[in-house]
């Protein structure tokens, strides 16, 4: 199986490249933005034409949620045009395109979990560009799988786990939002899920295209997530003392971009179609020493 991975230096892309490179049955081409600019349609078409992948995995994205409010053109180029270019190239060469999306495509005002079929309604520029990217992928590539995920963390790149661990080194007290709920998702679990799907489709064991949700359980608030991070960090000697965590509301911590209050993604469809279970983020935190920035 020949696999092209874009965004190979991001949280998910990095682990995807590591895991795929260890598989003898896989011929891998992993590229970052310096090696392939996905906004350049000609470069994308040439790269796909030359390599002839069976699977294209787009892990490239503009993820600076707040900056996107003022860098709209930049965010649009990477999150909308990039996926469109990859989708057109993949479709022309008959490849499967697996594209990573986000919970931010939803407004976050629903009671209960979000299903793949629920009405979208992003409230931030970032969310709007990611939704437009989804639409471009679906329109341009017949063999596509879109994976929406949430609250991603991992050993590589910037994320909430690293941020709060860094703050805990210098602050005895932290204020953390308690009225946004979601499922923290380990980047390595996203990578494993994508590889399982790619294998299933390539070997023609599964051909269930479309949108899937993949995220972690149990659902928690950012505050509860932080408390679990600190508990693990203390247990493994990453920090020497638990900081005091003060629960605040979203209104207490204004940001340029609005965040969904409810980011709970229902993952039953991906379990039913591909046998993939939710990310065990609590288990992933057992290797918390690796998350030190």
CSV table of C-alpha atoms in Angstrom, one decimal:
chain,number,residue,atom,x,y,z
A,1,UNK,CA,0.0,0.0,0.0
A,2,UNK,CA,1.4,3.4,-1.1
A,3,UNK,CA,0.5,6.2,1.3
A,4,UNK,CA,1.0,9.9,1.0
A,5,UNK,CA,0.8,11.9,4.3
A,6,UNK,CA,0.6,15.7,4.3
A,7,UNK,CA,1.2,17.7,7.4
A,8,UNK,CA,3.8,15.2,8.6
A,9,UNK,CA,5.2,17.5,11.3
A,10,UNK,CA,1.9,18.1,13.0
A,11,UNK,CA,0.5,16.3,16.1
A,12,UNK,CA,-1.2,13.6,14.1
A,13,UNK,CA,0.9,13.6,11.0
A,14,UNK,CA,4.1,13.1,12.9
A,15,UNK,CA,2.8,9.9,14.6
A,16,UNK,CA,1.2,8.7,11.4
A,17,UNK,CA,4.5,8.9,9.7
A,18,UNK,CA,6.2,7.1,12.5
A,19,UNK,CA,3.7,4.3,12.6
A,20,UNK,CA,3.4,3.9,8.8
A,21,UNK,CA,7.2,3.9,8.4
A,22,UNK,CA,7.4,0.9,10.7
A,23,UNK,CA,5.0,-1.2,8.5
A,24,UNK,CA,6.8,-3.3,5.9
A,25,UNK,CA,3.7,-3.5,3.7
A,26,UNK,CA,3.6,0.3,3.4
A,27,UNK,CA,5.5,2.5,1.0
A,28,UNK,CA,5.4,5.9,2.6
A,29,UNK,CA,5.8,9.5,1.4
A,30,UNK,CA,5.4,11.8,4.3
A,31,UNK,CA,5.7,15.6,3.6
A,32,UNK,CA,5.4,18.8,5.6
A,33,UNK,CA,4.6,22.3,4.3
A,34,UNK,CA,8.2,22.9,3.2
A,35,UNK,CA,8.2,19.8,1.0
A,36,UNK,CA,4.7,20.1,-0.4
A,37,UNK,CA,2.5,23.2,-0.3
A,38,UNK,CA,-1.0,21.8,-0.5
A,39,UNK,CA,-2.3,25.2,-1.5
A,40,UNK,CA,-0.3,24.9,-4.8
A,41,UNK,CA,-2.7,22.9,-7.0
A,42,UNK,CA,-0.1,22.1,-9.6
A,43,UNK,CA,2.5,20.9,-7.0
A,44,UNK,CA,-0.2,18.7,-5.4
A,45,UNK,CA,-1.2,17.2,-8.7
A,46,UNK,CA,2.4,16.6,-9.7
A,47,UNK,CA,3.3,14.9,-6.4
A,48,UNK,CA,0.3,12.6,-6.5
A,49,UNK,CA,1.0,11.8,-10.2
A,50,UNK,CA,4.6,11.0,-9.5
A,51,UNK,CA,4.1,8.9,-6.3
A,52,UNK,CA,0.8,7.3,-7.4
A,53,UNK,CA,-0.5,6.7,-3.8
A,54,UNK,CA,-3.3,4.3,-3.0
A,55,UNK,CA,-4.2,6.4,0.0
A,56,UNK,CA,-3.7,10.1,0.6
A,57,UNK,CA,-4.0,11.2,4.3
A,58,UNK,CA,-4.4,15.0,4.8
A,59,UNK,CA,-3.1,15.8,8.3
A,60,UNK,CA,-2.2,19.4,7.3
A,61,UNK,CA,-4.3,22.2,8.7
A,62,UNK,CA,-4.3,25.8,10.0
A,63,UNK,CA,-5.1,25.2,13.6
A,64,UNK,CA,-4.4,28.6,15.3
A,65,UNK,CA,-8.1,29.1,16.3
A,66,UNK,CA,-7.8,32.7,17.6
A,67,UNK,CA,-5.3,33.9,14.9
A,68,UNK,CA,-7.7,32.7,12.2
A,69,UNK,CA,-10.1,35.5,13.1
A,70,UNK,CA,-7.6,38.0,11.7
A,71,UNK,CA,-5.7,35.6,9.3
A,72,UNK,CA,-8.8,34.6,7.4
A,73,UNK,CA,-7.2,34.3,3.9
A,74,UNK,CA,-4.3,32.2,5.3
A,75,UNK,CA,-6.7,29.9,7.2
A,76,UNK,CA,-9.0,29.6,4.1
A,77,UNK,CA,-6.1,28.7,1.8
A,78,UNK,CA,-4.8,25.9,4.0
A,79,UNK,CA,-8.2,24.5,5.3
A,80,UNK,CA,-10.3,25.0,2.2
A,81,UNK,CA,-8.1,25.1,-0.9
A,82,UNK,CA,-5.6,22.6,0.3
A,83,UNK,CA,-8.1,19.8,0.9
A,84,UNK,CA,-9.7,20.7,-2.5
A,85,UNK,CA,-6.4,20.3,-4.3
A,86,UNK,CA,-5.7,17.0,-2.6
A,87,UNK,CA,-9.2,15.7,-3.3
A,88,UNK,CA,-9.0,16.5,-7.0
A,89,UNK,CA,-5.6,14.9,-7.3
A,90,UNK,CA,-6.7,11.8,-5.3
A,91,UNK,CA,-9.8,11.4,-7.4
A,92,UNK,CA,-8.0,11.7,-10.7
A,93,UNK,CA,-5.7,8.9,-9.7
A,94,UNK,CA,-8.3,6.7,-8.0
A,95,UNK,CA,-6.8,7.1,-4.5
A,96,UNK,CA,-8.7,7.1,-1.2
A,97,UNK,CA,-8.5,10.5,0.6
A,98,UNK,CA,-8.7,10.5,4.4
A,99,UNK,CA,-9.1,14.0,5.7
A,100,UNK,CA,-9.0,15.2,9.3
A,101,UNK,CA,-11.6,17.7,10.5
A,102,UNK,CA,-12.9,19.0,13.8
A,103,UNK,CA,-15.7,19.5,16.3
A,104,UNK,CA,-15.6,23.2,15.5
A,105,UNK,CA,-17.9,22.6,12.5
A,106,UNK,CA,-20.7,22.5,15.1
A,107,UNK,CA,-22.1,25.4,17.1
A,108,UNK,CA,-21.8,23.5,20.4
A,109,UNK,CA,-25.3,24.4,21.6
A,110,UNK,CA,-26.8,20.9,21.3
A,111,UNK,CA,-27.9,18.8,24.3
A,112,UNK,CA,-26.1,15.5,24.1
A,113,UNK,CA,-23.6,14.1,21.6
A,114,UNK,CA,-23.2,15.3,18.1
A,115,UNK,CA,-23.8,12.7,15.3
A,116,UNK,CA,-22.3,12.8,11.9
A,117,UNK,CA,-25.7,13.7,10.4
A,118,UNK,CA,-26.4,16.7,12.7
A,119,UNK,CA,-26.7,20.2,11.3
A,120,UNK,CA,-23.4,22.0,11.3
A,121,UNK,CA,-23.0,25.7,12.2
A,122,UNK,CA,-19.5,26.9,13.0
A,123,UNK,CA,-19.2,30.1,15.0
A,124,UNK,CA,-15.5,30.8,14.4
A,125,UNK,CA,-13.5,31.5,11.2
A,126,UNK,CA,-11.5,28.3,12.0
A,127,UNK,CA,-14.6,26.2,12.1
A,128,UNK,CA,-16.0,27.8,9.0
A,129,UNK,CA,-12.8,27.0,7.0
A,130,UNK,CA,-12.7,23.4,8.2
A,131,UNK,CA,-16.4,22.9,7.2
A,132,UNK,CA,-15.7,24.4,3.8
A,133,UNK,CA,-12.7,22.0,3.5
A,134,UNK,CA,-15.0,19.1,4.3
A,135,UNK,CA,-17.4,20.1,1.6
A,136,UNK,CA,-14.6,20.5,-0.9
A,137,UNK,CA,-13.3,17.0,-0.1
A,138,UNK,CA,-16.8,15.4,-0.5
A,139,UNK,CA,-17.4,17.2,-3.8
A,140,UNK,CA,-14.1,16.6,-5.4
A,141,UNK,CA,-13.2,13.0,-4.4
A,142,UNK,CA,-15.6,10.1,-4.7
A,143,UNK,CA,-13.5,7.8,-2.4
A,144,UNK,CA,-13.2,10.0,0.7
A,145,UNK,CA,-13.3,9.6,4.5
A,146,UNK,CA,-13.6,12.6,6.7
A,147,UNK,CA,-12.7,12.1,10.4
A,148,UNK,CA,-13.9,14.8,12.8
A,149,UNK,CA,-12.0,14.8,16.1
A,150,UNK,CA,-11.7,17.0,19.1
A,151,UNK,CA,-9.3,18.2,21.9
A,152,UNK,CA,-6.2,16.6,20.3
A,153,UNK,CA,-3.1,16.1,22.3
A,154,UNK,CA,0.2,14.1,21.9
A,155,UNK,CA,3.9,14.1,22.5
A,156,UNK,CA,4.7,16.1,19.4
A,157,UNK,CA,3.5,19.7,18.8
A,158,UNK,CA,1.6,22.2,20.9
A,159,UNK,CA,-1.5,21.2,22.9
A,160,UNK,CA,-3.4,21.7,26.1
A,161,UNK,CA,-1.5,19.0,28.0
A,162,UNK,CA,1.8,20.7,27.4
A,163,UNK,CA,0.5,24.1,28.1
A,164,UNK,CA,-1.0,23.3,31.5
A,165,UNK,CA,2.1,21.3,32.5
A,166,UNK,CA,4.3,24.3,31.6
A,167,UNK,CA,2.1,26.6,33.6
A,168,UNK,CA,2.1,24.3,36.6
A,169,UNK,CA,5.9,24.7,36.8
A,170,UNK,CA,5.6,28.4,37.6
A,171,UNK,CA,2.0,28.8,38.9
A,172,UNK,CA,0.6,27.5,42.2
A,173,UNK,CA,-2.9,28.4,41.1
A,174,UNK,CA,-4.6,28.2,37.6
A,175,UNK,CA,-7.9,29.4,36.3
A,176,UNK,CA,-9.4,26.8,33.8
A,177,UNK,CA,-12.7,26.8,31.9
A,178,UNK,CA,-15.3,24.4,33.3
A,179,UNK,CA,-18.3,25.0,31.1
A,180,UNK,CA,-16.9,23.5,27.8
A,181,UNK,CA,-17.3,19.8,27.5
A,182,UNK,CA,-15.6,17.4,25.1
A,183,UNK,CA,-13.6,14.2,24.6
A,184,UNK,CA,-9.8,14.6,24.8
A,185,UNK,CA,-8.3,12.6,22.0
A,186,UNK,CA,-4.8,11.1,21.8
A,187,UNK,CA,-3.1,11.8,18.5
A,188,UNK,CA,-1.6,8.3,18.4
A,189,UNK,CA,-5.1,6.9,18.6
A,190,UNK,CA,-6.2,9.0,15.7
A,191,UNK,CA,-3.2,7.8,13.7
A,192,UNK,CA,-4.0,4.1,14.6
A,193,UNK,CA,-7.6,4.6,13.5
A,194,UNK,CA,-6.7,6.2,10.2
A,195,UNK,CA,-4.3,3.3,9.5
A,196,UNK,CA,-6.9,0.7,10.3
A,197,UNK,CA,-9.4,2.4,8.0
A,198,UNK,CA,-6.8,2.8,5.2
A,199,UNK,CA,-6.0,-0.9,5.5
A,200,UNK,CA,-9.6,-2.0,5.5
A,201,UNK,CA,-10.4,0.0,2.4
A,202,UNK,CA,-7.2,-1.0,0.5
A,203,UNK,CA,-7.8,-4.7,1.2
A,204,UNK,CA,-11.4,-4.2,0.2
A,205,UNK,CA,-12.7,-5.5,3.5
A,206,UNK,CA,-14.5,-2.2,4.0
A,207,UNK,CA,-15.7,0.5,1.7
A,208,UNK,CA,-17.8,2.7,3.9
A,209,UNK,CA,-17.0,6.2,2.7
A,210,UNK,CA,-18.2,9.5,4.2
A,211,UNK,CA,-18.0,11.3,7.6
A,212,UNK,CA,-17.0,9.7,10.9
A,213,UNK,CA,-16.5,11.0,14.4
A,214,UNK,CA,-13.5,9.8,16.4
A,215,UNK,CA,-12.8,11.2,19.9
A,216,UNK,CA,-12.1,10.2,23.4
A,217,UNK,CA,-14.1,9.1,26.4
A,218,UNK,CA,-15.0,9.9,29.1
A,219,UNK,CA,-16.3,13.4,28.2
A,220,UNK,CA,-15.0,16.0,30.6
A,221,UNK,CA,-14.6,19.8,30.9
A,222,UNK,CA,-11.2,21.5,30.3
A,223,UNK,CA,-11.0,21.9,34.1
A,224,UNK,CA,-11.6,18.2,34.7
A,225,UNK,CA,-9.1,17.3,32.0
A,226,UNK,CA,-6.5,19.5,33.6
A,227,UNK,CA,-7.1,18.0,37.0
A,228,UNK,CA,-6.5,14.5,35.5
A,229,UNK,CA,-3.3,15.7,33.8
A,230,UNK,CA,-2.0,17.1,37.1
A,231,UNK,CA,-2.8,14.0,39.0
A,232,UNK,CA,-0.9,11.9,36.5
A,233,UNK,CA,2.0,14.4,36.4
A,234,UNK,CA,2.3,14.3,40.2
A,235,UNK,CA,2.2,10.5,40.1
A,236,UNK,CA,5.0,10.2,37.6
A,237,UNK,CA,7.1,13.0,39.0
A,238,UNK,CA,6.6,15.5,36.2
A,239,UNK,CA,5.4,18.1,38.8
A,240,UNK,CA,6.2,18.1,42.5
A,241,UNK,CA,3.0,19.8,43.8
A,242,UNK,CA,-0.6,19.9,42.6
A,243,UNK,CA,-1.6,23.4,41.6
A,244,UNK,CA,-4.9,24.8,42.8
A,245,UNK,CA,-7.4,24.7,39.9
A,246,UNK,CA,-10.0,27.3,40.0
A,247,UNK,CA,-13.1,26.7,37.8
A,248,UNK,CA,-14.1,29.6,35.6
A,249,UNK,CA,-16.7,30.1,32.8
A,250,UNK,CA,-16.1,30.8,29.2
A,251,UNK,CA,-17.3,34.4,29.9
A,252,UNK,CA,-14.5,34.8,32.4
A,253,UNK,CA,-11.9,34.0,29.8
A,254,UNK,CA,-12.8,35.9,26.6
A,255,UNK,CA,-10.9,34.8,23.4
A,256,UNK,CA,-11.0,36.3,19.8
A,257,UNK,CA,-12.7,33.1,18.5
A,258,UNK,CA,-15.7,31.4,20.2
A,259,UNK,CA,-15.4,27.8,21.3
A,260,UNK,CA,-18.2,25.2,21.2
A,261,UNK,CA,-19.6,24.7,24.7
A,262,UNK,CA,-20.5,21.1,23.7
A,263,UNK,CA,-17.8,19.2,21.8
A,264,UNK,CA,-19.1,15.8,22.6
A,265,UNK,CA,-18.8,13.7,19.4
A,266,UNK,CA,-20.8,10.5,19.1
A,267,UNK,CA,-18.4,7.7,17.8
A,268,UNK,CA,-20.8,4.8,17.3
A,269,UNK,CA,-20.6,4.9,13.5
A,270,UNK,CA,-16.9,4.4,13.3
A,271,UNK,CA,-17.2,1.6,15.8
A,272,UNK,CA,-20.0,-0.1,13.8
A,273,UNK,CA,-18.3,0.3,10.4
A,274,UNK,CA,-14.6,-0.2,11.3
A,275,UNK,CA,-14.5,-1.7,14.8
A,276,UNK,CA,-12.7,1.4,16.1
A,277,UNK,CA,-13.3,2.3,19.8
A,278,UNK,CA,-13.1,5.7,21.3
A,279,UNK,CA,-9.7,7.1,22.3
A,280,UNK,CA,-8.6,6.1,25.8
A,281,UNK,CA,-7.1,9.5,26.7
A,282,UNK,CA,-6.7,8.5,30.4
A,283,UNK,CA,-4.5,5.6,29.4
A,284,UNK,CA,-2.5,7.8,27.0
A,285,UNK,CA,-1.7,10.2,29.9
A,286,UNK,CA,0.2,7.3,31.6
A,287,UNK,CA,3.2,8.3,29.4
A,288,UNK,CA,2.9,11.9,30.6
A,289,UNK,CA,6.7,12.4,30.9
A,290,UNK,CA,6.8,12.4,27.1
A,291,UNK,CA,4.5,15.4,27.0
A,292,UNK,CA,6.9,17.8,28.6
A,293,UNK,CA,7.5,20.7,26.3
